[in-house]
Coordinates of C-alpha atoms in Angstrom, one line a residue:
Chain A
X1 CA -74.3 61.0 -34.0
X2 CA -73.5 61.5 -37.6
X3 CA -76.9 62.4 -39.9
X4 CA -77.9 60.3 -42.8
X5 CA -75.5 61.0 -45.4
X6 CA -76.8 62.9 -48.3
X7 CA -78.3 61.4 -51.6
X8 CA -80.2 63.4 -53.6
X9 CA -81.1 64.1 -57.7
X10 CA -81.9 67.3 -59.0
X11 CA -83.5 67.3 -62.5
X12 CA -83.1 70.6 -64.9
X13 CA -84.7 73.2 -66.0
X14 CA -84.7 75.0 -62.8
X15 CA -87.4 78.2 -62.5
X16 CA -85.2 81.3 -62.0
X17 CA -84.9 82.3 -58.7
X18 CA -82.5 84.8 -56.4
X19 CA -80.2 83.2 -54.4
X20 CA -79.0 86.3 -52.3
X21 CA -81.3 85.3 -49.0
X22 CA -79.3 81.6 -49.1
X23 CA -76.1 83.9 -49.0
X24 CA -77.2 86.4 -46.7
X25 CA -78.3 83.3 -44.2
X26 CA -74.7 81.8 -44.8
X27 CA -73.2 85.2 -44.2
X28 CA -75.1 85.3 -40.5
X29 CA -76.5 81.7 -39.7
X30 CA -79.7 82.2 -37.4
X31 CA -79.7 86.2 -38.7
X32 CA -83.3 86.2 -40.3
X33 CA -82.1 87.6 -43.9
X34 CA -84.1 90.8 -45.1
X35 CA -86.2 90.1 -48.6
X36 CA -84.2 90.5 -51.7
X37 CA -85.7 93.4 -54.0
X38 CA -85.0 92.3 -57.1
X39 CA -88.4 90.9 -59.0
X40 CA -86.9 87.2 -58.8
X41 CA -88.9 84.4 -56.5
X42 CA -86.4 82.9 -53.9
X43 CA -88.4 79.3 -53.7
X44 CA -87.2 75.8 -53.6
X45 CA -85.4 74.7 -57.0
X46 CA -83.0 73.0 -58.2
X47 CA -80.2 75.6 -58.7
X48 CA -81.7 77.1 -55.0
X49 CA -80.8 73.1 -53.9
X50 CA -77.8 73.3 -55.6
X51 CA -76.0 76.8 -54.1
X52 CA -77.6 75.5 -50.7
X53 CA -75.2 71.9 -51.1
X54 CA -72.4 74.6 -52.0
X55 CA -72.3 76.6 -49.7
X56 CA -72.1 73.8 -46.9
X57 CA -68.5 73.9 -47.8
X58 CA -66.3 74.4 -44.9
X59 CA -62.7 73.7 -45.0
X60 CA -62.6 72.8 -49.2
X61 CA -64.0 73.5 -52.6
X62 CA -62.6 71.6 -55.6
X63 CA -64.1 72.1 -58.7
X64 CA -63.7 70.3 -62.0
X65 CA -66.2 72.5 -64.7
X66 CA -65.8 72.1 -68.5
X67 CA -67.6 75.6 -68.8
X68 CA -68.3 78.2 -66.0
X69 CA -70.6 80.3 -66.9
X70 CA -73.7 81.2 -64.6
X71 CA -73.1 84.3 -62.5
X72 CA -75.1 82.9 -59.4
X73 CA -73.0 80.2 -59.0
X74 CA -69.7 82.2 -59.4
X75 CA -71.1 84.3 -56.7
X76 CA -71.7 81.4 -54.5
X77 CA -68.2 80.3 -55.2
X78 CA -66.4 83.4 -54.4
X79 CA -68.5 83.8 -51.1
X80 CA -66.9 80.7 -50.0
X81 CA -63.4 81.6 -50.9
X82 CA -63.7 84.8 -48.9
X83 CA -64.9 82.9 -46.1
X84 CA -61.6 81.2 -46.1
X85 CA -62.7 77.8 -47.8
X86 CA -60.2 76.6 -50.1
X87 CA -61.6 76.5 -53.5
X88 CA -59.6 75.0 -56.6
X89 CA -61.1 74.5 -59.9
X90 CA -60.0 72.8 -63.1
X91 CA -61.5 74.2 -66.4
X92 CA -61.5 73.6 -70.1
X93 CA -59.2 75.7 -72.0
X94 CA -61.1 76.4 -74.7
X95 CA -64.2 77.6 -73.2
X96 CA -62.6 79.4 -70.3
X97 CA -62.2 82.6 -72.5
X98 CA -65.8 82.6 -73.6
X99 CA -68.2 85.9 -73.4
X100 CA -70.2 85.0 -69.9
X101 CA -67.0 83.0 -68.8
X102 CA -66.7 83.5 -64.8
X103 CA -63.3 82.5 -65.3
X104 CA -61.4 85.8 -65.2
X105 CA -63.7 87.0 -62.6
X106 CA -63.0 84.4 -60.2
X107 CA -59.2 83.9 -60.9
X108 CA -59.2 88.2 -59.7
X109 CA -60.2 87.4 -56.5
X110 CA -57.5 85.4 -55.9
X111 CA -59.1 82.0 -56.3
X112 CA -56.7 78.9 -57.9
X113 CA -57.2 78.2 -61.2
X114 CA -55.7 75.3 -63.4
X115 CA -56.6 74.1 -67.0
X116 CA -55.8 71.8 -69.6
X117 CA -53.8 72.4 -72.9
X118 CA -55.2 69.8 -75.0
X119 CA -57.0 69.7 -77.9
X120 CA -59.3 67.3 -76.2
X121 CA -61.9 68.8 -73.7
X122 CA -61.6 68.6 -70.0
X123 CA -65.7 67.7 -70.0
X124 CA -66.2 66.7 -66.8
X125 CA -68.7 68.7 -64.0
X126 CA -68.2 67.7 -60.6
X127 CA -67.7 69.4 -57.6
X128 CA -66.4 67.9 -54.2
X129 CA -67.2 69.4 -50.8
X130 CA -64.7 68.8 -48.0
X131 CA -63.8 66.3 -49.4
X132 CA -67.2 64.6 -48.5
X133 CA -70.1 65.0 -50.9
X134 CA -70.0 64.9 -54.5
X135 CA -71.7 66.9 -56.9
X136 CA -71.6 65.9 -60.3
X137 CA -73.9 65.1 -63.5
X138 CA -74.5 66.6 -67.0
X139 CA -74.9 69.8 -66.0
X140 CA -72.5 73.0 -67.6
X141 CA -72.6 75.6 -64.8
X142 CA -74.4 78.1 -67.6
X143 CA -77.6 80.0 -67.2
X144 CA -78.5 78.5 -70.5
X145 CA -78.0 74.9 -68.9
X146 CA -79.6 76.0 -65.7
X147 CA -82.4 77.4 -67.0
X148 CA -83.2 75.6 -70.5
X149 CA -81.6 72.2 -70.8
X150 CA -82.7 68.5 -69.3
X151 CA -80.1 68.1 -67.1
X152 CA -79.3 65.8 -63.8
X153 CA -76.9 66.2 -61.2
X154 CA -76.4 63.6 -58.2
X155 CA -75.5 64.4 -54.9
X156 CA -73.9 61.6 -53.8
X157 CA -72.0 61.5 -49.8
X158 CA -70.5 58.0 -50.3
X159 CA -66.9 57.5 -49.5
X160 CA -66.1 55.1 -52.3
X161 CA -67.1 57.2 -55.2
X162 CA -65.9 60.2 -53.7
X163 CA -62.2 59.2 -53.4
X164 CA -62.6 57.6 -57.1
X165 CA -63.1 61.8 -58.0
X166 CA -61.2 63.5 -55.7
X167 CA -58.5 60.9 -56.4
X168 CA -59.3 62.0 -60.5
X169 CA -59.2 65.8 -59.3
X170 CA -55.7 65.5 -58.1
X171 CA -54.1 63.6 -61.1
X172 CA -55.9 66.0 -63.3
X173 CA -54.8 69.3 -60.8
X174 CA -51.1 67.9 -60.8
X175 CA -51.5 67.5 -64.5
X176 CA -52.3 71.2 -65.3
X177 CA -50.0 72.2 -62.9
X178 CA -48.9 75.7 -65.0
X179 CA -45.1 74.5 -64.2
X180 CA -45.9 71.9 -67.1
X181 CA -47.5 74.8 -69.4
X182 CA -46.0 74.7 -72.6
X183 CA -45.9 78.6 -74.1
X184 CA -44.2 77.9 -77.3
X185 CA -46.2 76.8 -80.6
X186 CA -47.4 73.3 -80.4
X187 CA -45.8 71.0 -83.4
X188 CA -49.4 70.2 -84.9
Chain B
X1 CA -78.3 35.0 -53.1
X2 CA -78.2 38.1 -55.2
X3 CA -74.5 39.3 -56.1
X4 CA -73.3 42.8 -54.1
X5 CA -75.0 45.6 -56.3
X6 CA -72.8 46.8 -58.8
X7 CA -70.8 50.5 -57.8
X8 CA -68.3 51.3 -60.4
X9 CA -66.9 54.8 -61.9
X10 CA -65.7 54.7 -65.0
X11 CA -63.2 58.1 -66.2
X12 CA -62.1 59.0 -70.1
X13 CA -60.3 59.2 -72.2
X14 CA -60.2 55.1 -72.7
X15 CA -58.0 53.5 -74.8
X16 CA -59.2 52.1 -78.1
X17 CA -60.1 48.7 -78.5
X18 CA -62.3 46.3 -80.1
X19 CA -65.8 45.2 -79.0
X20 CA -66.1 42.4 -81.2
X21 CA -65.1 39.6 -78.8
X22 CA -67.6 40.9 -76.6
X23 CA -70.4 41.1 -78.8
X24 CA -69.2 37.3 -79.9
X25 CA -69.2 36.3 -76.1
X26 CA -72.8 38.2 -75.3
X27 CA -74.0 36.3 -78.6
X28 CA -72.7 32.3 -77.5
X29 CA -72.0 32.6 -74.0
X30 CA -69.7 29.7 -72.7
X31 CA -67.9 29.4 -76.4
X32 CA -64.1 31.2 -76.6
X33 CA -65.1 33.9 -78.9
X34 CA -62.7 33.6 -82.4
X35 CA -60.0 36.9 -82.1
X36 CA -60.6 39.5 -84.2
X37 CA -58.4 40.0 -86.9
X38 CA -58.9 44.2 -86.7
X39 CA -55.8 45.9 -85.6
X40 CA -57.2 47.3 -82.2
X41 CA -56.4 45.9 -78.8
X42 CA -59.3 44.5 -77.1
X43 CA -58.0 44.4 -73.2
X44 CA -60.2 45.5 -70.2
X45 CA -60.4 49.6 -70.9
X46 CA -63.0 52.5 -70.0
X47 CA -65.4 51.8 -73.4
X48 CA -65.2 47.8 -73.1
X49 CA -66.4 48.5 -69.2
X50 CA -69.0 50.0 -70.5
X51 CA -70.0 47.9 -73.3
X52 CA -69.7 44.9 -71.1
X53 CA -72.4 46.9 -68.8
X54 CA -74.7 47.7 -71.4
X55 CA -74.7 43.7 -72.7
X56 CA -75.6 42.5 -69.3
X57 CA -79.4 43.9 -70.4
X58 CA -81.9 41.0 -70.7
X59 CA -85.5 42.9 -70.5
X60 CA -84.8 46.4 -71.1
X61 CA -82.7 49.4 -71.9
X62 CA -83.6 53.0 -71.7
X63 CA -81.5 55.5 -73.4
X64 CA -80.9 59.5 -72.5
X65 CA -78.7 60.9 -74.9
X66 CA -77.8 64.6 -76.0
X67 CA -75.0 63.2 -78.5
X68 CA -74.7 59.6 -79.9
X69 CA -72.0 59.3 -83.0
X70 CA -70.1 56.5 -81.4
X71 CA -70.4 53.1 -83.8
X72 CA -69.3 50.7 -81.2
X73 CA -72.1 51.8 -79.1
X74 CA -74.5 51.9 -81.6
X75 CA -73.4 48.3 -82.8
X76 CA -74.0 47.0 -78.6
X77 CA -77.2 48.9 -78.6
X78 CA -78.6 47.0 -81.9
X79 CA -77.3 43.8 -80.7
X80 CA -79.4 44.1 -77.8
X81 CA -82.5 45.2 -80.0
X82 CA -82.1 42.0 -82.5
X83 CA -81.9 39.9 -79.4
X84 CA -85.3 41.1 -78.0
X85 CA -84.3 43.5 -75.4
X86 CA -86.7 46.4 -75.3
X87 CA -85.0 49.6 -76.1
X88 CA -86.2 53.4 -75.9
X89 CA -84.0 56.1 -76.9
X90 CA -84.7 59.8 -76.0
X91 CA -82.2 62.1 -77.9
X92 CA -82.0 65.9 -78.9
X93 CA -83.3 67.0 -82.0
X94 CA -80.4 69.7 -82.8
X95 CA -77.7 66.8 -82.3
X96 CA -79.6 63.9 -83.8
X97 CA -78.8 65.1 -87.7
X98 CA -75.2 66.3 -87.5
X99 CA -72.9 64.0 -89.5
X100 CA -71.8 60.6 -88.0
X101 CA -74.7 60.6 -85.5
X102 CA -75.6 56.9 -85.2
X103 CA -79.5 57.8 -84.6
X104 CA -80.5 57.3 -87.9
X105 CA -79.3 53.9 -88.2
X106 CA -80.5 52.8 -85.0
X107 CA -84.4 53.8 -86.4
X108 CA -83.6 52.3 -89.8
X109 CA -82.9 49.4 -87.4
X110 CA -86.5 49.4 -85.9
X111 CA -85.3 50.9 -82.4
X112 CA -87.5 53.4 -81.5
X113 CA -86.2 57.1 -80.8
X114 CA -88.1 60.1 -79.7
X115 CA -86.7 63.7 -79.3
X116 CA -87.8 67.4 -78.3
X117 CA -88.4 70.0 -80.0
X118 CA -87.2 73.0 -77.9
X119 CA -84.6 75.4 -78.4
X120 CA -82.6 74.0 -74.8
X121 CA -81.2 70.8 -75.4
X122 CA -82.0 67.2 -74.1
X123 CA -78.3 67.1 -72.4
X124 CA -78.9 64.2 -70.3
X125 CA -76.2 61.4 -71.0
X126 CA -77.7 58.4 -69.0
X127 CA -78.7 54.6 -69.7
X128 CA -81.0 52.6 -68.0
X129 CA -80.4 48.8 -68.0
X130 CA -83.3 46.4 -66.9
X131 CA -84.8 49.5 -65.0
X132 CA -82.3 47.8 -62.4
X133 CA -78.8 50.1 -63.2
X134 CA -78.2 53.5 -63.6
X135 CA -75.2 54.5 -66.0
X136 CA -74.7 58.5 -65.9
X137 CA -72.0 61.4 -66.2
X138 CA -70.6 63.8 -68.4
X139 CA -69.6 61.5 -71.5
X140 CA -71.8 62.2 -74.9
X141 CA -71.6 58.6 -76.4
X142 CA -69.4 60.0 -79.5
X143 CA -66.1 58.5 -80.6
X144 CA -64.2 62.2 -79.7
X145 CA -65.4 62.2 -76.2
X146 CA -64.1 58.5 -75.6
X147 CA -60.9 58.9 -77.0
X148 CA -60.1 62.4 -76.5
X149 CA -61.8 64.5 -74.0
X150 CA -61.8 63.9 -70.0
X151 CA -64.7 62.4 -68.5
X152 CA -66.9 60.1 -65.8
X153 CA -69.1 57.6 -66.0
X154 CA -71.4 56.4 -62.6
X155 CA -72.6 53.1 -62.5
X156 CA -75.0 52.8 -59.8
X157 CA -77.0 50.0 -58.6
X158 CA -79.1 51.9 -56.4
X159 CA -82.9 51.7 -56.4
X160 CA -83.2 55.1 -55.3
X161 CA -81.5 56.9 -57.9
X162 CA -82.3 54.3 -60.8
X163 CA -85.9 55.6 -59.8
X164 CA -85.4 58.9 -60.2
X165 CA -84.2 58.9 -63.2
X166 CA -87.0 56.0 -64.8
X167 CA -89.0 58.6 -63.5
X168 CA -87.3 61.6 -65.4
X169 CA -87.2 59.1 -68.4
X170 CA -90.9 58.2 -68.6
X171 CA -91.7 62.1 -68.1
X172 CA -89.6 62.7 -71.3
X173 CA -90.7 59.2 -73.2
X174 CA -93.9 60.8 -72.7
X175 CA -93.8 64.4 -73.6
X176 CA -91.7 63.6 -76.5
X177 CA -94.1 61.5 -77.8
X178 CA -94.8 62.1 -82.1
X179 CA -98.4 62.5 -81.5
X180 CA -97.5 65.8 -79.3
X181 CA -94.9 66.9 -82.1
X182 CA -95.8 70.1 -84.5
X183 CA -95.1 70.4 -87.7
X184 CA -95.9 73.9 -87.8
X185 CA -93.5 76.9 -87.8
X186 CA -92.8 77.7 -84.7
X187 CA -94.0 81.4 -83.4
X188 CA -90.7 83.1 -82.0

């Protein structure tokens, strides 16, 4: 019997916190994870709530992230792609080359990534897990966002607003598919 | 019998058009609307969704808003105050000033605004109509994010999640209040 699907709102600010026991008990499910040393508290927030909805992922990732930023997050993502997840993620073009961008790092460890070449931003932030839960709101994935800004995200397990996004992730993947890169000078 | 609760999702960029037969049709309901002699379509798009959302207030709108430049909005949202709907607008001090933000006018017009006075920003991008429906996602209400950029917009008739965020609203409506503002330089 199938559990109550998932609706929940997390609010921003989150407190800092250390995320490495949530990927340590992902790593080895049922393994008690040892304490973290570093001097951050690893307590129930929002960005804890939010790695924790992650890292349910089991068959697909697909993320669509005007800016990319926070290096918890990043670490969350990759830990899912080793584990053989398929993550894909859409990004802005303009903010993908930041300082702090996770960007580079990600796209080294091998995991797909597609942007726009528009002058207009590609400003959504949504995540979809197996194809199953949404994740999406106002919220940059930035330390700054995280950890200074009023910010929402919904977590939303509904299957009519999750094809309306994943159906909006493919156009938008297909669309930035590097085959339709331009490399010469755009006519302004 | 009530109507099935709304569920809509709404992605940019939209299509220009005008809002002024809607505005015409919210004013006289029931009388054909005269067609606007501006040179903009006005057909069924992303924004007039929107709009067409936002008029459906009778007691009450609350408004979250990091970024709000966008003069068709800003003419629904006055339409609504003239006509007696109660509206609150939360916004972020950094953004409220820059050129072609719409706040100003909206206070000149007696709507009352409140904003923070931290360094993070007040990035919520949410409206509240009738404390009944929930309008969220990643779209600033600015002409360049509407026309230009890609985006989503929730529209969620859900007393849950419209609860959680009246709640988050009050919280703000509350610490933003003037009477908690200082007019002091700040320590750094």
């Amino acid at each position: 019997r199938r559990a109550r699907p998932v609706r929940e709102v997390l609010f921003f600010p989150s407190r800092p916190c250390c995320i490495e026991t949530l990927l340590a008990e992902a790593a080895e499910p049922g393994v008690p994870a040892r304490p973290c040393p570093c001097p951050l508290p690893s307590g129930d927030t929002a960005l804890s709530r939010l790695v924790r909805r992650l890292l349910s992922a089991r068959r697909s990732l697909d993320l669509c992230l005007f800016s990319f930023s926070c290096p918890q997050l990043a670490r969350a993502v990759q830990f899912l792609h080793r584990r053989g997840v398929r993550v894909r993620l859409v990004t802005d073009a303009q903010y993908m080359g930041l300082h702090g961008s996770q960007i580079g790092r990600l796209r080294h460890a091998g995991i797909q990534v597609r942007h726009d070449q528009h002058s207009g931003y590609m400003h959504h932030k949504f995540a979809i897990v197996d194809r199953r839960m949404l994740i999406t709101g106002s919220l940059n994935w930035t330390a700054q966002a995280i950890q200074s800004n009023r910010e929402n995200v919904l977590v939303v397990e509904d299957a009519e607003y999750v094809k309306a996004f994943q159906d909006e992730f493919e156009r938008i993947w297909e669309e930035y598919n590097p085959a339709n890169y331009s490399f010469f000078p755009q006519k302004q």
